[in-house]
């Protein structure tokens, strides 16, 4: 074999070897790829984060219609914050409050657990659907009722422990917000008014300004209920009234008790429509030259005509509240050392009106309260009109906080059928840690039925004036303040009924069928002429207390004690 043949054989065998090696390499590579594929196949499980919604439904916010879906919209519709966007409440024939079905007609109670949302869904607490529900829904309480949740602590205030006992709350500007000491509670409103409350030996004394206040004493017991007499004193004049005690969850409330009843037919006439509208302008009312009308005229506009007595009474009550508010503001200015003359000269446009007015929708909600009150009084007149049962005197030193009826009874201010309240005097409330003021004639809609530990509930501002709390704001308000608003409303309605009875059949007003009156068997006693002295003494005690509070609040805090020397 020569050299060339040898080279040929080597090349042929090398080619075969190269082919074999190539085939082996390809086979090995394919087998390796098959083994590594399972590690990559697991990746698609991470692709679809969207797969979660399939197994876990997203929380159903849906513009917060959860409540509306679980129960029908309340008939009251809570005098919505922007009333123009909601229909007026439907009272229709104005049945008595006792006949209202709270769960169906009012948002006073939640749906039963079976009606609530399924687990995993949110119950939104900021805004409701636009079908007339409240803004700022409160949390659920164990009993199924609303409980106030907005909070009452205010930012920028500091608490001072007084050396002689008691506490005081001081605003950031140095103004006293409140004082509790020696059985006296003092409140200063943002608008300058001061309220002083004290209870001693069964006597409750309330100062609403240097112009007056009232003194309340135990009066009589009847039917297991305690009644109290109040003597109001205001700038030299007295009048007395009777209040019934309600005992609810350890707290006593006092509701106005009417001193008379009309015959039932007059109340029926009061809330049924007249055959023809009654035109009754500002001139017929006699408001034209009144200072309060010049101040509030832009805020309050009477109805152009009255289709029924209830609407005439609505304007009467609103006007009466504004007159009282005007006088209270004037007294508050005096208390704040502001010349009364400068206030007297104010005319609209003013802080009371300018760009806002009391809307027809909110007025309709007030009219519905009037109708319901008339229906309730008609029922009471039928039950009590001929009654002359003997009332049992209550000892003069009976404790104020222990009325005869020890069983819990819901006061009018917390009645689920009562939602609309007309503010009767300057009031300071809190919202989200901030204070804001309300003035007479503003309107609140109570949102919650169960007071919290501070005896407060949530309410929505349905209508307010230019410089007051903004309409639609959810605020915390004391139940006692709501009760006093209702008391004043009821008393003014009584006065309006008397005035309408005098005017029926004149100036175009249709004639009423029956204006006879039956006096209550618990009539108001003669005014207590010592009330003026009692109120003056309380004012002096409050002045002395505040002088000491200011001194202690201004004094620098004592320096902390130096730590002991570690070397000794």
XYZ file of C-alpha atoms in Angstrom:
568
model
C 0.000 0.000 0.000
C 1.458 3.183 -1.121
C 1.222 6.454 0.750
C -1.657 7.903 -1.287
C -3.890 4.895 -0.680
C -3.175 5.134 3.058
C -4.236 8.747 3.154
C -7.481 7.943 1.325
C -8.399 5.256 3.865
C -7.669 7.556 6.820
C -9.878 10.303 5.353
C -12.782 7.904 4.721
C -12.656 6.455 8.225
C -12.350 9.966 9.744
C -15.473 11.070 7.876
C -17.454 8.137 9.211
C -16.239 8.865 12.736
C -17.215 12.509 12.375
C -20.733 11.569 11.257
C -21.159 9.189 14.190
C -19.988 11.810 16.650
C -22.381 14.408 15.181
C -25.367 12.055 15.439
C -24.458 11.217 19.036
C -24.173 14.901 19.953
C -27.584 15.699 18.456
C -29.260 12.819 20.312
C -27.711 13.840 23.604
C -28.795 17.459 23.164
C -32.415 16.444 22.477
C -32.526 14.263 25.570
C -31.197 17.136 27.735
C -33.853 19.519 26.431
C -36.637 17.081 27.292
C -35.380 16.847 30.855
C -35.228 20.599 31.334
C -38.715 21.363 29.919
C -40.729 20.645 33.117
C -38.910 23.416 34.921
C -40.110 25.901 32.320
C -43.625 24.536 32.104
C -44.324 25.700 35.681
C -44.011 29.329 34.621
C -47.526 29.730 33.169
C -48.933 29.331 36.694
C -47.427 32.734 37.454
C -48.721 34.386 34.343
C -52.295 35.007 35.394
C -52.480 37.121 38.475
C -55.985 37.764 37.025
C -56.868 34.221 37.985
C -57.524 35.447 41.547
C -60.786 37.206 40.736
C -62.113 33.912 39.465
C -61.652 32.270 42.855
C -61.919 35.330 45.149
C -64.494 37.965 44.116
C -63.277 41.515 44.424
C -64.931 43.625 47.132
C -68.188 45.012 45.786
C -67.970 48.758 46.295
C -70.317 49.626 43.439
C -70.691 53.238 44.578
C -71.866 51.984 47.963
C -75.370 50.820 47.169
C -75.080 48.012 49.731
C -77.741 49.388 52.056
C -80.141 50.377 49.357
C -79.972 46.856 47.979
C -80.734 45.245 51.320
C -83.737 47.369 52.225
C -86.015 49.920 50.603
C -84.999 53.544 50.611
C -86.305 55.336 53.712
C -89.416 57.418 53.261
C -87.874 60.288 55.212
C -84.869 60.482 52.878
C -83.158 62.335 55.713
C -83.481 65.882 54.395
C -80.488 65.293 52.140
C -77.451 67.469 52.254
C -78.079 68.855 48.807
C -81.786 68.850 49.008
C -82.335 70.073 45.489
C -81.140 66.724 44.162
C -83.574 64.603 46.133
C -87.350 64.369 46.203
C -89.192 65.649 49.234
C -90.022 63.186 52.035
C -93.329 61.403 51.551
C -95.451 61.631 54.667
C -98.691 61.616 52.724
C -101.416 61.491 55.376
C -98.990 62.226 58.200
C -99.708 59.264 60.468
C -98.731 59.513 64.093
C -95.090 58.814 64.940
C -96.042 55.752 66.907
C -97.358 54.176 63.707
C -94.122 54.577 61.730
C -92.290 51.421 60.872
C -88.703 52.317 61.677
C -86.954 49.556 59.766
C -88.934 50.236 56.602
C -89.273 54.000 56.619
C -86.172 55.264 58.371
C -82.507 54.349 58.347
C -82.593 53.831 62.087
C -81.875 50.133 61.995
C -79.709 47.872 59.871
C -80.885 44.816 57.987
C -80.753 41.528 59.834
C -77.519 39.520 59.472
C -79.100 37.389 56.753
C -79.710 40.524 54.691
C -76.219 41.877 54.986
C -73.471 41.395 52.449
C -71.679 38.130 52.052
C -68.361 37.671 53.800
C -65.497 39.284 52.000
C -67.408 42.353 50.801
C -66.796 45.829 52.129
C -69.423 47.988 53.778
C -68.356 51.381 52.542
C -68.514 54.083 55.192
C -67.912 57.234 53.251
C -70.630 57.785 50.698
C -74.014 56.339 49.848
C -75.739 55.816 46.583
C -77.530 58.861 45.197
C -80.996 57.652 46.077
C -81.481 59.776 49.147
C -79.364 57.973 51.708
C -77.129 59.754 54.164
C -73.557 60.782 53.686
C -70.993 59.210 55.973
C -72.499 55.942 57.081
C -71.696 55.015 60.666
C -70.490 51.636 61.827
C -72.778 48.840 63.012
C -73.435 48.468 66.698
C -74.059 45.104 68.300
C -77.751 45.819 68.658
C -78.189 46.512 64.965
C -78.635 50.277 65.367
C -76.344 53.060 64.224
C -73.804 54.398 66.671
C -72.023 57.728 66.329
C -68.533 57.244 64.969
C -67.262 60.616 63.810
C -65.315 61.355 67.001
C -65.523 64.375 69.251
C -61.928 65.226 70.100
C -60.934 68.471 68.430
C -57.531 69.251 67.020
C -55.618 72.141 68.537
C -57.236 71.970 71.970
C -55.443 71.086 75.167
C -56.757 69.683 78.398
C -55.835 71.367 81.680
C -56.174 69.660 85.057
C -57.179 72.329 87.537
C -55.328 72.580 90.852
C -58.554 72.815 92.823
C -60.075 69.867 90.964
C -61.845 69.514 87.662
C -60.688 69.934 84.082
C -60.789 72.544 81.334
C -60.405 72.402 77.573
C -58.585 75.327 75.945
C -58.692 76.133 72.228
C -55.519 76.900 70.307
C -56.324 80.636 70.368
C -56.437 80.596 74.182
C -60.246 80.674 74.391
C -61.902 78.441 76.961
C -63.842 75.697 75.220
C -65.322 73.944 78.255
C -64.910 73.597 82.002
C -66.077 70.878 84.415
C -65.637 71.704 88.062
C -67.625 71.425 91.309
C -70.762 70.215 89.527
C -70.725 73.072 86.996
C -70.302 72.521 83.276
C -69.431 75.531 81.104
C -69.475 75.557 77.305
C -68.209 78.358 75.064
C -69.426 78.288 71.476
C -67.458 79.414 68.455
C -69.903 82.276 67.992
C -69.278 83.732 71.444
C -72.188 82.314 73.443
C -71.772 80.661 76.820
C -73.946 77.949 78.390
C -73.645 77.026 82.054
C -75.324 73.913 83.496
C -75.400 72.748 87.094
C -77.492 70.311 89.132
C -77.742 70.384 92.911
C -80.337 68.962 95.307
C -82.684 68.045 92.484
C -82.553 71.501 90.885
C -81.201 71.904 87.367
C -80.040 75.418 86.436
C -79.176 76.332 82.853
C -77.814 79.730 81.830
C -77.998 80.474 78.122
C -76.526 83.961 78.377
C -76.593 86.953 80.647
C -80.107 87.671 79.447
C -81.623 84.531 80.921
C -81.978 80.791 81.224
C -84.165 78.417 83.190
C -84.489 76.673 86.543
C -85.959 73.155 86.551
C -87.450 71.403 89.584
C -89.252 68.117 90.205
C -92.994 68.694 89.898
C -95.422 65.724 89.831
C -95.622 62.016 89.043
C -98.394 60.496 86.966
C -98.797 57.116 85.309
C -95.304 56.039 86.324
C -93.721 59.119 84.728
C -91.971 62.063 86.346
C -92.745 65.622 85.289
C -90.612 68.668 85.932
C -91.450 72.351 85.950
C -89.239 74.888 84.251
C -89.249 78.593 84.908
C -87.709 80.529 82.059
C -86.349 83.987 82.761
C -85.407 86.331 79.960
C -84.617 90.040 80.378
C -87.071 90.581 83.189
C -89.923 88.338 82.019
C -90.929 84.867 83.239
C -92.844 81.964 81.835
C -93.190 78.365 82.981
C -93.634 75.020 81.227
C -93.818 71.319 82.077
C -91.349 68.684 80.873
C -91.681 64.930 81.029
C -88.640 62.840 81.965
C -87.415 59.995 79.758
C -84.863 57.565 81.154
C -82.722 55.979 78.450
C -79.548 53.944 78.957
C -78.685 55.622 82.236
C -79.355 59.183 81.098
C -82.329 61.446 81.795
C -83.865 63.538 79.009
C -86.671 66.062 79.303
C -89.344 66.432 76.650
C -91.804 69.323 76.347
C -95.280 68.472 77.637
C -98.097 70.504 76.130
C -100.363 72.270 78.601
C -103.497 71.920 76.471
C -105.101 70.060 73.616
C -107.418 71.267 70.923
C -110.361 69.092 70.078
C -109.290 66.335 67.619
C -111.120 67.953 64.704
C -108.838 70.985 64.763
C -105.721 68.842 64.396
C -107.286 66.995 61.457
C -108.062 70.357 59.848
C -104.442 71.319 60.477
C -102.863 68.736 58.190
C -105.525 68.266 55.506
C -105.390 70.519 52.412
C -107.535 73.603 52.145
C -110.005 73.799 49.304
C -108.248 76.838 47.807
C -104.711 78.202 48.369
C -104.228 80.937 50.942
C -102.075 83.911 49.920
C -100.449 85.359 53.027
C -97.493 87.629 52.383
C -94.869 89.183 54.629
C -97.246 92.076 55.275
C -99.922 89.746 56.630
C -97.319 88.136 58.850
C -96.179 91.538 60.122
C -92.482 90.843 59.628
C -91.637 93.713 57.320
C -89.894 96.108 59.722
C -88.587 93.528 62.208
C -84.775 93.518 62.716
C -84.636 89.714 62.558
C -86.336 89.765 59.147
C -83.771 92.223 57.840
C -81.027 89.915 59.033
C -82.457 86.560 57.914
C -84.679 87.645 55.033
C -82.262 86.366 52.407
C -82.038 82.973 54.084
C -85.720 82.333 54.744
C -88.423 82.842 52.122
C -92.053 82.152 53.112
C -94.198 80.008 50.859
C -95.832 82.049 48.072
C -99.153 80.561 49.183
C -100.405 77.923 51.608
C -102.186 74.842 50.338
C -102.831 73.533 53.850
C -102.568 74.742 57.466
C -99.446 72.638 58.045
C -97.489 74.843 55.629
C -98.683 78.018 57.330
C -97.521 76.501 60.628
C -94.179 75.554 59.070
C -93.438 79.184 58.206
C -94.648 80.257 61.641
C -92.265 77.845 63.400
C -89.263 78.718 61.202
C -89.865 82.447 61.719
C -90.177 81.937 65.482
C -86.895 80.009 65.551
C -85.135 82.786 63.629
C -86.513 85.474 65.944
C -85.190 83.545 68.947
C -81.866 82.996 67.200
C -81.559 86.719 66.468
C -82.057 87.594 70.129
C -79.656 84.846 71.242
C -76.958 86.106 68.875
C -77.407 89.614 70.183
C -76.977 88.363 73.749
C -73.909 86.364 72.701
C -72.385 89.525 71.265
C -73.006 91.311 74.543
C -71.365 88.435 76.393
C -68.396 88.803 74.064
C -68.241 92.555 74.784
C -69.453 93.501 71.318
C -71.690 96.551 71.125
C -75.295 95.524 70.540
C -75.920 98.601 68.421
C -73.619 97.362 65.687
C -75.562 94.112 65.501
C -78.959 95.818 65.431
C -78.038 97.664 62.278
C -77.227 94.580 60.252
C -79.387 93.886 57.237
C -79.229 91.367 54.440
C -77.066 90.487 52.670
C -75.218 89.294 55.738
C -73.539 86.258 57.219
C -77.003 84.806 57.573
C -77.833 84.698 53.898
C -75.954 86.084 50.891
C -75.391 83.037 48.655
C -77.496 80.405 50.440
C -81.187 79.966 51.204
C -83.358 77.480 53.013
C -84.370 75.242 50.108
C -87.963 74.170 49.398
C -86.964 70.529 49.850
C -85.644 71.097 53.365
C -88.716 73.171 54.199
C -90.819 70.238 53.028
C -88.993 67.977 55.491
C -89.832 70.469 58.276
C -93.459 70.561 57.090
C -93.557 66.775 57.353
C -92.435 67.044 60.972
C -95.269 69.515 61.570
C -97.804 67.124 60.038
C -96.539 64.204 62.111
C -96.668 66.297 65.278
C -100.241 67.356 64.532
C -101.232 63.721 64.012
C -99.577 62.736 67.279
C -101.262 65.535 69.196
C -104.594 64.572 67.667
C -104.156 61.038 69.033
C -103.164 62.408 72.443
C -106.135 64.751 72.441
C -108.445 61.801 71.858
C -106.881 59.909 74.759
C -106.413 62.754 77.235
C -109.001 65.323 76.248
C -111.469 64.354 78.944
C -108.989 63.065 81.467
C -108.601 64.760 84.814
C -106.664 62.119 86.704
C -105.054 63.211 89.926
C -101.351 63.946 89.643
C -99.158 62.988 92.566
C -96.775 65.695 93.801
C -93.106 64.782 93.711
C -90.846 65.798 96.607
C -88.965 68.995 95.874
C -85.635 67.280 96.505
C -86.289 64.342 94.168
C -83.082 63.575 92.248
C -83.118 64.898 88.717
C -81.309 61.880 87.289
C -83.800 59.311 88.625
C -87.249 59.834 87.112
C -90.166 57.748 88.300
C -90.138 55.561 85.198
C -87.042 53.437 85.746
C -87.734 51.424 82.593
C -85.865 52.599 79.508
C -87.979 54.722 77.196
C -86.726 56.302 73.986
C -86.855 60.119 74.224
C -88.324 62.131 71.319
C -84.829 63.169 70.198
C -83.984 59.495 69.482
C -87.358 58.430 68.108
C -86.615 56.555 64.836
C -89.595 58.395 63.284
C -88.001 61.770 64.064
C -85.131 62.789 61.849
C -85.357 66.513 61.089
C -84.309 69.063 63.721
C -84.305 72.848 63.451
C -81.419 74.402 65.384
C -82.865 76.757 67.988
C -79.748 78.633 69.133
C -76.012 78.901 68.472
C -74.405 75.490 68.699
C -70.842 74.227 68.281
C -70.375 70.711 66.893
C -67.414 68.618 65.762
C -66.625 66.916 62.476
C -63.439 64.984 61.774
C -61.605 66.617 64.650
C -62.635 70.158 63.701
C -65.193 72.431 65.331
C -67.782 74.343 63.367
C -70.758 76.435 64.367
C -74.479 76.226 63.696
C -76.992 79.003 64.266
C -80.734 79.163 64.769
C -82.701 78.111 61.716
C -80.051 75.679 60.421
C -81.397 72.167 59.914
C -79.953 68.824 60.996
C -80.935 65.304 60.022
C -80.111 62.728 62.667
C -78.292 59.728 61.174
C -77.703 57.476 64.191
C -80.116 56.260 66.837
C -77.810 54.964 69.568
C -75.734 57.479 71.565
C -72.086 56.697 72.099
C -70.225 56.787 75.399
C -70.247 60.618 75.291
C -74.021 60.691 74.761
C -73.604 61.893 71.180
C -75.025 60.827 67.825
C -74.198 61.602 64.206
C -76.216 64.089 62.199
C -75.999 65.513 58.702
C -76.186 69.256 58.146
C -79.177 69.494 55.801
C -79.196 73.291 55.553
C -76.867 75.954 56.906
C -76.051 79.599 56.418
C -73.007 81.077 54.748
C -70.592 81.038 57.687
C -71.917 77.932 59.464
C -71.000 74.247 59.118
C -71.156 73.263 55.468
C -74.323 71.589 54.236
C -73.785 67.847 53.804
C -71.196 67.624 56.594
C -71.613 64.799 59.106
C -71.206 66.108 62.652
C -71.350 64.793 66.198
C -74.073 66.399 68.286
C -75.238 65.852 71.866
C -78.583 64.126 72.261
C -79.472 66.728 74.905
C -79.021 69.468 72.290
C -81.278 67.637 69.830
C -83.875 67.217 72.567
C -83.844 70.928 73.337
C -84.271 71.661 69.608
C -87.307 69.380 69.578
C -88.675 70.953 72.755
C -88.436 74.430 71.274
C -89.992 73.231 68.029
C -92.939 71.652 69.874
C -93.494 74.743 71.996
C -93.410 77.035 68.968
C -95.850 74.733 67.181
C -98.235 75.027 70.134
C -97.986 78.805 69.893
C -98.592 78.611 66.156
C -101.706 76.507 66.664
C -103.070 79.108 69.071
C -102.294 81.898 66.599
C -103.912 80.029 63.724
C -107.000 79.386 65.855
C -107.295 83.144 66.384
C -106.853 83.968 62.700
C -109.002 81.212 61.168
C -111.945 82.669 59.283
C -110.185 86.034 58.740
C -108.020 87.560 55.980
C -108.936 84.767 53.583
C -107.981 81.903 55.929
C -110.693 79.213 55.864
C -112.739 78.729 58.983
C -111.751 75.833 61.236
C -114.393 73.311 62.301
C -113.527 73.336 65.996
C -111.090 75.435 68.040
C -112.135 74.314 71.508
C -109.357 73.643 74.028
C -109.070 71.117 76.842
C -106.481 71.937 79.488
C -103.985 69.237 80.404
C -104.389 67.664 83.825
C -100.699 68.509 84.336
C -100.725 72.224 83.767
C -97.709 74.448 84.281
C -97.327 75.975 87.746
C -96.816 79.657 88.347
C -93.297 80.826 87.484
C -90.674 80.631 90.199
C -89.781 84.267 90.806
C -86.522 83.263 92.502
C -85.197 82.051 89.148
C -83.525 85.378 88.356
C -81.486 85.286 91.565
C -80.594 81.619 91.025
C -79.354 82.350 87.509
C -77.364 85.372 88.667
C -75.654 83.325 91.377
C -74.738 80.673 88.841
C -73.332 83.305 86.480
C -71.114 84.702 89.223
C -69.848 81.234 90.137
C -69.090 80.540 86.464
C -67.246 83.877 86.119
C -65.068 83.086 89.148
C -64.328 79.601 87.855
C -63.276 80.931 84.463
C -61.008 83.553 86.021
C -59.147 80.794 87.860
C -59.042 78.617 84.738
C -57.460 81.428 82.715
C -54.835 81.999 85.385
C -53.923 78.333 85.612
C -53.961 77.849 81.852
C -51.608 80.829 81.380
C -49.170 79.719 84.091
C -46.072 77.898 82.786
C -45.955 74.206 83.432
C -43.663 73.242 86.348
C -40.227 72.017 85.323
C -39.701 68.270 85.727
C -37.739 67.204 88.781
C -34.003 66.753 88.192
C -32.854 63.111 88.249
C -30.775 62.094 91.275
C -26.985 62.450 90.905
C -25.744 59.048 89.854
C -22.314 59.660 91.522
C -23.701 60.127 95.033
